[in-house]
Short mmCIF file of C-alpha atoms and ligand atoms in Angstrom, two decimals:
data_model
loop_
_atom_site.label_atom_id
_atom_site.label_comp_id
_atom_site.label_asym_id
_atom_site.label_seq_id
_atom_site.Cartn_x
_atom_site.Cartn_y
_atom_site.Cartn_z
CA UNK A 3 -9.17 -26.93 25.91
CA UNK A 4 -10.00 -23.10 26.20
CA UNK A 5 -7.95 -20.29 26.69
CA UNK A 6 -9.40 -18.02 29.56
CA UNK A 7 -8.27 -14.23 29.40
CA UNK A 8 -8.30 -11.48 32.38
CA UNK A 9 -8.04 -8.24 31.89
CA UNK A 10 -6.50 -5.19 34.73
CA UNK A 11 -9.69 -4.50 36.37
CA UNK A 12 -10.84 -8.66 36.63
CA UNK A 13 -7.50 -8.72 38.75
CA UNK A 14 -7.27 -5.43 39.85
CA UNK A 15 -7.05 -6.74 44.04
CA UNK A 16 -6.63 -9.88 46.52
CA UNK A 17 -10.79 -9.67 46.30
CA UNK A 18 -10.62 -9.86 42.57
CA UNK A 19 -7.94 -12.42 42.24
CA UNK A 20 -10.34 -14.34 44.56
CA UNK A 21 -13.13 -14.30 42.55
CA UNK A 22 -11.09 -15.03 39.43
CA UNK A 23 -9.76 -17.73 40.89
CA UNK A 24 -13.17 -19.36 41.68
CA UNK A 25 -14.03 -18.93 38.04
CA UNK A 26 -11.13 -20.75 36.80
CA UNK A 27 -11.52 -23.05 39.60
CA UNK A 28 -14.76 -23.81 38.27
CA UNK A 29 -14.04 -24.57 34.69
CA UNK A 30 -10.74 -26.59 35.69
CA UNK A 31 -12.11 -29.69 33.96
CA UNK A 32 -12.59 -27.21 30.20
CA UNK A 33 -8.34 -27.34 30.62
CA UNK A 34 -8.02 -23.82 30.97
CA UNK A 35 -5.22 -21.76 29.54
CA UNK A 36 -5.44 -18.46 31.83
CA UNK A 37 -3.70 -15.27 30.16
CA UNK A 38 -3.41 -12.39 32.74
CA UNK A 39 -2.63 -8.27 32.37
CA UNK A 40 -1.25 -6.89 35.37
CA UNK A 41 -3.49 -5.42 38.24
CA UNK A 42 -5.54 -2.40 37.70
CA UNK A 43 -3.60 0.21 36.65
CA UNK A 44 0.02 -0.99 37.31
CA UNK A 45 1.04 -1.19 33.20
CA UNK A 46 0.06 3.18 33.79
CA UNK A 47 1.78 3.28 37.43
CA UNK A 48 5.05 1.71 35.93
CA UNK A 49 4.95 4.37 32.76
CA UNK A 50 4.59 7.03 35.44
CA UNK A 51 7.68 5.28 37.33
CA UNK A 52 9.40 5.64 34.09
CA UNK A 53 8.96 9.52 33.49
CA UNK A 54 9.64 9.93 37.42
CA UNK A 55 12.61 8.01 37.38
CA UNK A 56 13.72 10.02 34.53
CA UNK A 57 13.11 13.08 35.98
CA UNK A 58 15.55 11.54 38.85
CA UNK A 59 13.07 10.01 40.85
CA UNK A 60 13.00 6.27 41.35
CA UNK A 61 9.10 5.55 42.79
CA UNK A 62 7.54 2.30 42.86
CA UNK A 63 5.57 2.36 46.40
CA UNK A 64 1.78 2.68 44.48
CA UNK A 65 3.17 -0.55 42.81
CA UNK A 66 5.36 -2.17 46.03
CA UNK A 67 2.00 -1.43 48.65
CA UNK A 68 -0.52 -2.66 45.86
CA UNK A 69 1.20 -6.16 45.45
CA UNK A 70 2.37 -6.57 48.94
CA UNK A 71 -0.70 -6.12 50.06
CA UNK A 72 -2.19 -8.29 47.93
CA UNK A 73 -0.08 -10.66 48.22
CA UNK A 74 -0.47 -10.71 52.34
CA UNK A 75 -4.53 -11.13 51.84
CA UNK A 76 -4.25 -13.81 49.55
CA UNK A 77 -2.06 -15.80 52.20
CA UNK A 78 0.88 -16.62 49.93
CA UNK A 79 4.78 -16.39 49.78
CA UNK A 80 5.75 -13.24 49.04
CA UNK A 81 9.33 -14.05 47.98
CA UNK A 82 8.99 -13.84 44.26
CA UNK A 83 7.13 -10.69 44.43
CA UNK A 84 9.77 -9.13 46.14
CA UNK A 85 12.33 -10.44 43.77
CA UNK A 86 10.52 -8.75 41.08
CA UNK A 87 10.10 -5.49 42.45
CA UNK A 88 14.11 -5.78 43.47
CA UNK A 89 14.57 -5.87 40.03
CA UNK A 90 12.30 -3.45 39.07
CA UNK A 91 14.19 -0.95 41.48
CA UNK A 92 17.03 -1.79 40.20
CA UNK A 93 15.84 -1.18 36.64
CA UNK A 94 14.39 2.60 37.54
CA UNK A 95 17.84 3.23 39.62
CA UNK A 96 19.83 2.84 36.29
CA UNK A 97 17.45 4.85 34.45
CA UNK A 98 17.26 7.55 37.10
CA UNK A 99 21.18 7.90 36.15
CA UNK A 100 21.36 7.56 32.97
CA UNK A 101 18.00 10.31 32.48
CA UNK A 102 17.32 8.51 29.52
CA UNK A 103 14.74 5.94 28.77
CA UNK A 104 14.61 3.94 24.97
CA UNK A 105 11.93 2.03 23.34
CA UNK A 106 13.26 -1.17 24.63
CA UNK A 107 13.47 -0.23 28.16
CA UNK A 108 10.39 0.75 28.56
CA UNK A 109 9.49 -2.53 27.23
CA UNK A 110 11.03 -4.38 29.83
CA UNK A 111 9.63 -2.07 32.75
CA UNK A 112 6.31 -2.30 31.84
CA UNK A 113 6.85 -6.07 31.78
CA UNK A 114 6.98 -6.26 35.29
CA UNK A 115 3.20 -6.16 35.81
CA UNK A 116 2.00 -9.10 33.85
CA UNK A 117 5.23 -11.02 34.96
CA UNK A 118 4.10 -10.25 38.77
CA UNK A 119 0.33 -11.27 37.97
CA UNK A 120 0.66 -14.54 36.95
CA UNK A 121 3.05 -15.03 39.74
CA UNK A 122 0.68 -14.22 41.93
CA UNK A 123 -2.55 -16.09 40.90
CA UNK A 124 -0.52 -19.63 40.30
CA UNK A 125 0.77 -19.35 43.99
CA UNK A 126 -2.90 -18.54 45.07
CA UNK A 127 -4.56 -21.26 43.14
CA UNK A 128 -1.61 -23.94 44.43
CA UNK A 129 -2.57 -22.96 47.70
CA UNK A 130 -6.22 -23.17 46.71
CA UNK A 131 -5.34 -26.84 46.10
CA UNK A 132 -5.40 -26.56 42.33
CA UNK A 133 -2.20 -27.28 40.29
CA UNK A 134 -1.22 -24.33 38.14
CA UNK A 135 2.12 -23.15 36.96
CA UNK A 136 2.65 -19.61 35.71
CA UNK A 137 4.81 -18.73 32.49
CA UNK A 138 6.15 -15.70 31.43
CA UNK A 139 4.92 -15.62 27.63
CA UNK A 140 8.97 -16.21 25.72
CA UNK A 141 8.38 -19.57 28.00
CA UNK A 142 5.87 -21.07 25.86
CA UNK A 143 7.30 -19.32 22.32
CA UNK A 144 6.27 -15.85 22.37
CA UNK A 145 8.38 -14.51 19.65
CA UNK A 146 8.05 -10.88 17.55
CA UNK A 147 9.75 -8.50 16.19
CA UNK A 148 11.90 -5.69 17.28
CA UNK A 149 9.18 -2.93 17.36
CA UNK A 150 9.28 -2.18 20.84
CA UNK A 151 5.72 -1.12 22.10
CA UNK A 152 4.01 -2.11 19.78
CA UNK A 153 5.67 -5.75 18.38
CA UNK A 154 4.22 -8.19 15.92
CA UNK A 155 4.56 -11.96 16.55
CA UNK A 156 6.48 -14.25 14.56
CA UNK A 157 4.91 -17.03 11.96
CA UNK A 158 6.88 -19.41 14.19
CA UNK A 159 4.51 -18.78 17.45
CA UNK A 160 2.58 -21.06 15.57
CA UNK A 161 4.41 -23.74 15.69
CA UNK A 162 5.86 -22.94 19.22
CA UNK A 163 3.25 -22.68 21.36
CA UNK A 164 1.74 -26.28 20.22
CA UNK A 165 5.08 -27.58 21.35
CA UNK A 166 4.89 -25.63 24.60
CA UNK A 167 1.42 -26.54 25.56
CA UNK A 168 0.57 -29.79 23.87
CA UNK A 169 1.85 -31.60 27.01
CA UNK A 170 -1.14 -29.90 28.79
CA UNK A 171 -3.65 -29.94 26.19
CA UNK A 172 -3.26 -34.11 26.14
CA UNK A 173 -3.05 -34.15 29.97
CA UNK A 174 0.50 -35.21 30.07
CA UNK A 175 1.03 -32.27 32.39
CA UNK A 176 -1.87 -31.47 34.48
CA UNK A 177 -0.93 -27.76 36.17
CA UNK A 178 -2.63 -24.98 35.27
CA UNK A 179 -0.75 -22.84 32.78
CA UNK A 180 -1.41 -19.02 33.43
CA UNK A 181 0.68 -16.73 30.77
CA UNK A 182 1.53 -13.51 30.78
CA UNK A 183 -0.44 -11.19 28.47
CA UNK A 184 0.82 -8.50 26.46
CA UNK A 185 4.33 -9.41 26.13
CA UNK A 186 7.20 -11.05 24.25
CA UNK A 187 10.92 -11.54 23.52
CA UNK A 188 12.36 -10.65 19.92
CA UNK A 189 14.79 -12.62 18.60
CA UNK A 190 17.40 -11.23 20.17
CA UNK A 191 16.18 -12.05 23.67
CA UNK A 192 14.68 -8.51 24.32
CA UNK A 193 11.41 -8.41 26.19
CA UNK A 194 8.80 -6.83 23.75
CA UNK A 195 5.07 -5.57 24.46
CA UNK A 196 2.68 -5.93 21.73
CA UNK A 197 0.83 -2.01 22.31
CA UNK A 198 -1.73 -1.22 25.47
CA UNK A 199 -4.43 -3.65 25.62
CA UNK A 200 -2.28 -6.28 23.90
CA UNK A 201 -3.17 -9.31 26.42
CA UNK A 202 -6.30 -9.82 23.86
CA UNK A 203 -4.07 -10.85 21.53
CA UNK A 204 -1.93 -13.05 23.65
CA UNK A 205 -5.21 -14.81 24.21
CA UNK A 206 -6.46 -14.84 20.87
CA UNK A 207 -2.97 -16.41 19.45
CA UNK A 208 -2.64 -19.38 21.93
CA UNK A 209 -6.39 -20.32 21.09
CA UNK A 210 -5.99 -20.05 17.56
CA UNK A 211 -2.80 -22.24 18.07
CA UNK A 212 -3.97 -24.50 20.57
CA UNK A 213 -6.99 -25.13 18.09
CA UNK A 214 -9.08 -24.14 21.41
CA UNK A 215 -12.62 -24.94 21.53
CA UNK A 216 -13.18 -21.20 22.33
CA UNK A 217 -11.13 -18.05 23.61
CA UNK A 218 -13.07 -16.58 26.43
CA UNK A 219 -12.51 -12.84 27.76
CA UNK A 220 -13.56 -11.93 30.83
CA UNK A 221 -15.00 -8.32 31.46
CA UNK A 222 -17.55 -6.69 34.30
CA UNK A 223 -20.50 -5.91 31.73
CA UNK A 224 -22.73 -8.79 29.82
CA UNK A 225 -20.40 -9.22 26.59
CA UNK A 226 -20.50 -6.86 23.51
CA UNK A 227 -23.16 -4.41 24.09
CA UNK A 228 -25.37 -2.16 22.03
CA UNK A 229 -23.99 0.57 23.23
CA UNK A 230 -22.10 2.38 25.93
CA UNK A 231 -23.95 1.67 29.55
CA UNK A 232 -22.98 4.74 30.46
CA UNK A 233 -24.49 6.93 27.36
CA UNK A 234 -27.79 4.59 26.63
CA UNK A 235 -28.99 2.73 30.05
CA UNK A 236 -30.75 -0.04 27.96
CA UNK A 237 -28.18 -1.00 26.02
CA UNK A 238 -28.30 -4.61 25.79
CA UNK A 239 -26.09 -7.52 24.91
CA UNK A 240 -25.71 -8.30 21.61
CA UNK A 241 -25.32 -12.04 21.24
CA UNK A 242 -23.10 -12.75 17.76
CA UNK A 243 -20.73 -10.30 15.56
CA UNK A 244 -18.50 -11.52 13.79
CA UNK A 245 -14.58 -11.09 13.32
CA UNK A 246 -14.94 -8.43 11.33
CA UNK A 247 -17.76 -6.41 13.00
CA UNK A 248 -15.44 -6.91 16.42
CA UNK A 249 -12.47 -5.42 14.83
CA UNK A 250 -14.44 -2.37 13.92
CA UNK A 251 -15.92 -1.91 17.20
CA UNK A 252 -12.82 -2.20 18.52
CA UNK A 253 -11.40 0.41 16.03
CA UNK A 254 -14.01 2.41 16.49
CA UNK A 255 -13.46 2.69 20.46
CA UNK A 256 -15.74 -0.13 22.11
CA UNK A 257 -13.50 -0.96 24.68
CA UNK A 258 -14.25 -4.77 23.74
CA UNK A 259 -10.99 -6.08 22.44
CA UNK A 260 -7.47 -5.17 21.35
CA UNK A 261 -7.91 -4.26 17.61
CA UNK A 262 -5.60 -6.74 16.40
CA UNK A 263 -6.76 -9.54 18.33
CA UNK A 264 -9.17 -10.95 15.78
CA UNK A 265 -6.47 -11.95 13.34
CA UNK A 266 -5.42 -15.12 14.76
CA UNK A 267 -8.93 -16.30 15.64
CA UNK A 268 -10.14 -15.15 12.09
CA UNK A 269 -7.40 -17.69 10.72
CA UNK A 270 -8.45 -20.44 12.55
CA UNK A 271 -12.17 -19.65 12.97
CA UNK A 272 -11.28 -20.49 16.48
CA UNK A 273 -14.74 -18.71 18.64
CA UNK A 274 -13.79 -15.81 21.04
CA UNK A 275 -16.61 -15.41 23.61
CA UNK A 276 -16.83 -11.88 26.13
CA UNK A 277 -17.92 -13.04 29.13
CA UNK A 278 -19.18 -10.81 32.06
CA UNK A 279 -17.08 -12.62 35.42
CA UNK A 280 -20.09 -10.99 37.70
CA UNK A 281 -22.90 -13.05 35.86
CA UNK A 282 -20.48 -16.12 35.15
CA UNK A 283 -23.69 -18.47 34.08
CA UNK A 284 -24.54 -15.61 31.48
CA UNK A 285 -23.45 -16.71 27.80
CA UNK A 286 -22.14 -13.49 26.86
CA UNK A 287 -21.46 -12.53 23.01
CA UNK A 288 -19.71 -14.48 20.90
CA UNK A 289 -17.67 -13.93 17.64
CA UNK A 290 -17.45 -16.04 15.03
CA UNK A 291 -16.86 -16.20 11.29
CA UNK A 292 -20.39 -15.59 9.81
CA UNK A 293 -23.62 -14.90 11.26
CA UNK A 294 -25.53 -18.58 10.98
CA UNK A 295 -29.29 -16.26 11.47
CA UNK A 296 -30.15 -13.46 10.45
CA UNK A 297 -28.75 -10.64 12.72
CA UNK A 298 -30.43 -6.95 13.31
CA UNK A 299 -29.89 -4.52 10.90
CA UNK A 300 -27.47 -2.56 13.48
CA UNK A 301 -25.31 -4.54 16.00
CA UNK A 302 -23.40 -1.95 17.77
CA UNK A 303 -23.19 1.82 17.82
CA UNK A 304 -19.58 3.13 19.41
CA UNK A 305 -18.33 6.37 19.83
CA UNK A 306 -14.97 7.93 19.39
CA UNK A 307 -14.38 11.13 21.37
CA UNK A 308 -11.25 13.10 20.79
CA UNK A 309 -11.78 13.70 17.02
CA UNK A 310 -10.52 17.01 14.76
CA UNK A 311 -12.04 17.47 11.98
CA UNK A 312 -9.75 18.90 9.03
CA UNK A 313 -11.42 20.53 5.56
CA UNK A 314 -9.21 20.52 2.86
CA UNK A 315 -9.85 22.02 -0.42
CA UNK A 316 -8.11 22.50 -3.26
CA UNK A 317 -6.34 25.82 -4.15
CA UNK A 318 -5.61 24.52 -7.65
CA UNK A 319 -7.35 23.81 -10.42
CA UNK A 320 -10.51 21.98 -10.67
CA UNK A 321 -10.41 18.10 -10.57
CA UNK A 322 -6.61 18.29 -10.76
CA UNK A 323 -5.74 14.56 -11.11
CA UNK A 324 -2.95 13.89 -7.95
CA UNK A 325 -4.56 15.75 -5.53
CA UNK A 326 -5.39 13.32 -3.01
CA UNK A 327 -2.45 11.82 -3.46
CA UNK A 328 -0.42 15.07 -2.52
CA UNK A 329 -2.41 15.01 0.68
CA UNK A 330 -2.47 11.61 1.89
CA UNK A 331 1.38 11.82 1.19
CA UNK A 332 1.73 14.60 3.67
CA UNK A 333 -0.21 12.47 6.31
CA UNK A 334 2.14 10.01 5.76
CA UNK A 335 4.98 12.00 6.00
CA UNK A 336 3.57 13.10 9.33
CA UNK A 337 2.58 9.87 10.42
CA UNK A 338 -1.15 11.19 11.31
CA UNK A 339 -3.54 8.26 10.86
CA UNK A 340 -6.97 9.37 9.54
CA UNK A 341 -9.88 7.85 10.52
CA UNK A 342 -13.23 8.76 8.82
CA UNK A 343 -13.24 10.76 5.31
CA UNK A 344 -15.44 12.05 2.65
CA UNK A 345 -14.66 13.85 -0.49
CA UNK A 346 -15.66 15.19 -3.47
CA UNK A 347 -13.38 16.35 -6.50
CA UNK A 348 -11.99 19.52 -4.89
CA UNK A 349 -12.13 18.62 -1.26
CA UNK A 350 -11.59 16.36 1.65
CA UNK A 351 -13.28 16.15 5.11
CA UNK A 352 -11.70 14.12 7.72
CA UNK A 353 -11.18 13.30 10.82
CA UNK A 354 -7.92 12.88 12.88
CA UNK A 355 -7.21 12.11 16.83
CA UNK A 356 -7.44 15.66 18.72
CA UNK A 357 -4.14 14.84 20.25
CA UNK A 358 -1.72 14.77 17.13
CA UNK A 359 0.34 17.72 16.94
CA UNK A 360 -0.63 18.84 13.53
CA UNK A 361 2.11 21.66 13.27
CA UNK A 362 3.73 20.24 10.76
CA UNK A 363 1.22 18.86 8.65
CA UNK A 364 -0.57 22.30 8.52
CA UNK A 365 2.25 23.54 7.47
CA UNK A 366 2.70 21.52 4.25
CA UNK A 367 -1.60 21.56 3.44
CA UNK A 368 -0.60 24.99 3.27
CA UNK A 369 1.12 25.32 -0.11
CA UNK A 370 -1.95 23.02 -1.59
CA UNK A 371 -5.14 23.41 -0.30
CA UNK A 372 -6.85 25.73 2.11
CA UNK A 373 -7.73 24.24 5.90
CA UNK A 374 -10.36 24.66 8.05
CA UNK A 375 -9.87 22.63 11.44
CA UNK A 376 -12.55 22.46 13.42
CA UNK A 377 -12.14 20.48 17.21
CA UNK A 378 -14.17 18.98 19.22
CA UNK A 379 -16.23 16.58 17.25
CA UNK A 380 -16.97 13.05 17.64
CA UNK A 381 -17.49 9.89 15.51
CA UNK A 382 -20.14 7.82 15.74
CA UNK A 383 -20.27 3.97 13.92
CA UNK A 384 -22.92 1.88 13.42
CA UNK A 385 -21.65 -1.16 13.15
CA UNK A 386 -24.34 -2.90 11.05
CA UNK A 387 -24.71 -4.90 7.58
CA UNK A 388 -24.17 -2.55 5.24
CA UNK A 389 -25.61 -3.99 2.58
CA UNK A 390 -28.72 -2.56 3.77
CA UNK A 391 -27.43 1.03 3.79
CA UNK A 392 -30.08 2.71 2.91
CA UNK A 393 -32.90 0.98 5.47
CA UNK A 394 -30.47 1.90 8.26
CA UNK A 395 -29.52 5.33 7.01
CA UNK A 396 -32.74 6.45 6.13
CA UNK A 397 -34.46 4.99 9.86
CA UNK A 398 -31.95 6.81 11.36
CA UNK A 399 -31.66 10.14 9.68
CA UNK A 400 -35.19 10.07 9.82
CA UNK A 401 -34.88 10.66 13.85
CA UNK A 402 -31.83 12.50 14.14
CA UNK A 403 -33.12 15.15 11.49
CA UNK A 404 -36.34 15.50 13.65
CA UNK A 405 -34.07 16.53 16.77
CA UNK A 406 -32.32 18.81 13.97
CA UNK A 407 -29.16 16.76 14.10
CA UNK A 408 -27.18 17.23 10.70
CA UNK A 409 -23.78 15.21 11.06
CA UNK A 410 -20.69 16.97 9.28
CA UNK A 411 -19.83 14.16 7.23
CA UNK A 412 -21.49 10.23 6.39
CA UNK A 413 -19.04 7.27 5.33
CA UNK A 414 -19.47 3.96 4.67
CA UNK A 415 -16.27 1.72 4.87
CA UNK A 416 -15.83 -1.15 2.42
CA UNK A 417 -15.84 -3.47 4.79
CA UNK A 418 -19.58 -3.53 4.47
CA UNK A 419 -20.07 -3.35 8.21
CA UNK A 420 -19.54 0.01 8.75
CA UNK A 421 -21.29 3.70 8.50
CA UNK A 422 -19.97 5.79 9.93
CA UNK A 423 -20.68 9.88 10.79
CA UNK A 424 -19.28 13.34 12.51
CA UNK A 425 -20.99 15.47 14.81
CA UNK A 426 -20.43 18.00 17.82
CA UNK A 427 -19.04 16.56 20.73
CA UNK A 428 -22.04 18.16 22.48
CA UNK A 429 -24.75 16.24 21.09
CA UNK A 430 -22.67 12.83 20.63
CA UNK A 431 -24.72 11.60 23.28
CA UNK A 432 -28.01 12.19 22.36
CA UNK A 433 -27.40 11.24 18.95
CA UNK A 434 -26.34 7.66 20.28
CA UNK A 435 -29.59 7.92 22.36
CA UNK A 436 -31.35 9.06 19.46
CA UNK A 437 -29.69 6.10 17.41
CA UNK A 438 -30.39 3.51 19.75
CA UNK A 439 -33.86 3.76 20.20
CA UNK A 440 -34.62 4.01 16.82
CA UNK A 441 -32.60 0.62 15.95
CA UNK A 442 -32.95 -1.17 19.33
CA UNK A 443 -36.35 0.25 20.13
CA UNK A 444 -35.21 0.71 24.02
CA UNK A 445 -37.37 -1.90 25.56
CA UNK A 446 -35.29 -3.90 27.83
CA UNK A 447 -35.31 -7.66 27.82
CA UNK A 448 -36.04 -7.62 23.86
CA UNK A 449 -34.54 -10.69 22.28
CA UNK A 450 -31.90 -9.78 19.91
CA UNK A 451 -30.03 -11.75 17.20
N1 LIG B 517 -1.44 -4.39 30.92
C1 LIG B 517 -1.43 -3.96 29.55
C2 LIG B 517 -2.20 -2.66 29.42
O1 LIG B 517 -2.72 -2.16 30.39
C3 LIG B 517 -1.94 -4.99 28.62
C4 LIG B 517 -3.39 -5.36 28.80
O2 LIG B 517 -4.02 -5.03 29.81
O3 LIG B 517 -3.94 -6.02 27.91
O4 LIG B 517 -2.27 -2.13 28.34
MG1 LIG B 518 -4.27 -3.14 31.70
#
């Protein structure tokens, strides 16, 4: 058994469906598990619905023409569809009147996208001539919490979704089952999402436990790459990270996988494999718990763009014991997550997301320390065995202080896979060109481990 995962873009129109539909088609004998996200940008059309329809304005024909249409190329019933979208009117009429939208309902609105996905593809695939049956995710024990938008799953999905599936995985039923990413139902039958780019997880959870022989998501580039395409044109496909290594790229804004998706696969040491779905015979990169050979020094380099960074030094006395406690307390207290940080006795450097409001937390800094913000910066992470730390700083520092590149601040995580650094927006590029060539050496084709 495998679990086979889809993002937007793989199912973004009747063409893509198509296609994805000849991939499952051809690894029907693996028994696939397919988990879906809505098409293209629908989960960001039906948030826009949302505001609109609070604003007064109920709007769903960029959602209505997408699926229709879709549905009319791809030759199948449209009834369900348009029972959905009823709904979904319906939905956007109440909030237009009430002018007030919660947690929870947005929940349930953006719902509608993954729920009309998997809809769509089981019809298509039946009338392909291959048995599938779709499932909205509570069908097959998607439980979590209450925390709407962002929801954690029970301990008992576990247990459920064995009892859900196991019928399929012995070939006691023989339909396709294609789930709903991204969403859930809390215990008291609410419909939850588990935060954008969730549908990794979904993924991720029924392979770890189906006890899958692998967790496969499906993207348009060759698997985990050394880089950005867009920033280093030979960036290449790097072939095994691990768990660990893939959460911090994903942290660290590789748009590989949903942060928390890792955890359930790291439990089970179930493998999750990226697979490109234009270059299907490709073996893509897979993640695992350890690397079995001896990897390169540096794996990955991502970027994160919208970064402040914030200086904070101490207006008291020298080495004052409590200081950084004073200020992580008022990041708390604001609820601003920090991302990379140095310091030395009197002072902090860090970095925050440039679009917190930090009003408030200015505010408070004030009465202990002195601030200096200073915008437009980026972070760029090498992730890379850090045990070597000094090899891979001193390689790369080498060539970045020869372009006179001096990065605001260095870090190295404990998780032993990271280093991490701060400089100008502006130059972020080149110093990820810079980076990559001096790690990767730039030749295309080279074999990497
Ligand atoms: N459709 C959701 C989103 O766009 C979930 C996903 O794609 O994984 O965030
Ligand atoms: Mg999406």
């Amino acid at each position: 058994m495998i679990v086979m995962k889809f993002g937007g873009s793989s199912v973004a129109n009747a063409e893509r469906i198509k296609h994805v539909a000849s991939i499952i088609t051809a690894y029907a004998d693996k028994k696939p598990v397919v988990v879906l996200s809505a098409m293209g940008d629908t989960t960001d059309h039906l948030l826009e619905a949302a505001d609109w329809a609070v604003e007064g304005d109920v709007d769903i024909k960029k959602i209505e023409d997408l699926h229709l249409a879709t549905a009319k190329t791809l030759g199948i019933d449209d009834t369900v569809v348009r029972e959905l979208l009823g709904e979904l009117k319906t939905l956007l009429t109440g909030i237009s009147m009430l002018r007030e939208l919660t947690k929870r309902t947005r929940d349930y609105l953006v719902s509608f996208g993954e729920r009309l996905s998997v809809r769509m593809m089981a019809q298509y695939l039946k009338k392909e001539g291959l048995g599938a049956r779709f499932y909205d995710a509570w069908d097959i024990g998607f439980v979590s919490d209450s925390r709407f938008m962002s929801a954690e799953l029970l301990e008992e999905v576990w247990d459920n979704i064995p009892e859900a599936l196991n019928d399929y995985k012995y070939g006691v039923q023989k339909e396709i089952p294609i789930v709903t990413g991204f969403i859930a139902k809390d215990k008291n039958g609410y419909i939850t999402t588990l935060g954008r780019g969730g549908s990794d997880l979904s993924a991720t959870m029924i392979g770890a436990a189906m006890g899958a022989d692998e967790v496969q998501t499906w993207k348009d580039v060759d698997g985990i790459l050394t880089a950005d395409p867009r920033i280093v044109k030979e960036a290449r496909t790097v072939p095994v990270v691990t768990y660990e290594e893939a959460s911090e790229l994903a942290y660290f804004g590789a748009q590989v996988l949903h942060p928390r998706s890792m955890i359930p696969c790291k439990k089970t040491g179930t493998m999750v494999r990226v697979k490109n779905s234009y270059n299907i015979d490709f073996p893509g990169s897979i993640i695992i718990d350890e690397h079995k050979e001896k990897p390169s020094l540096v794996r990955s380099i991502s970027t994160v763009k919208n970064v402040t960074l914030i200086d904070i030094i101490s207006t008291r006395m020298l080495g004052a014991s409590g200081f950084m406690a004073h200020i992580f307390t008022i990041f708390l207290k604001w609820d601003i997550s920090i991302d990379v940080i140095a310091t030395s006795e009197v002072s902090i450097s860090l970095t925050v997301n440039s679009d917190e409001d930090l009003t408030g937390l200015l505010e408070d800094l004030q009465g202990v320390a002195q601030t200096h913000l200073e915008p437009n910066k980026a972070i760029v992470a090498l992730i890379c065995d850090a045990d070597h730390s000094s090899k891979i700083i001193a390689e790369g520092f080498e060539a970045l202080a020869k372009a006179d590149i001096n990065p605001d601040i260095i870090s190295q995580g404990a998780s032993q896979v990271n280093i991490s650094m701060v400089c100008d927006l502006e130059s972020v590029n080149e110093v990820v060109q810079i980076l990559h060539k001096t790690y990767f050496g730039n030749k295309a084709g080279d074999e990497l481990q």
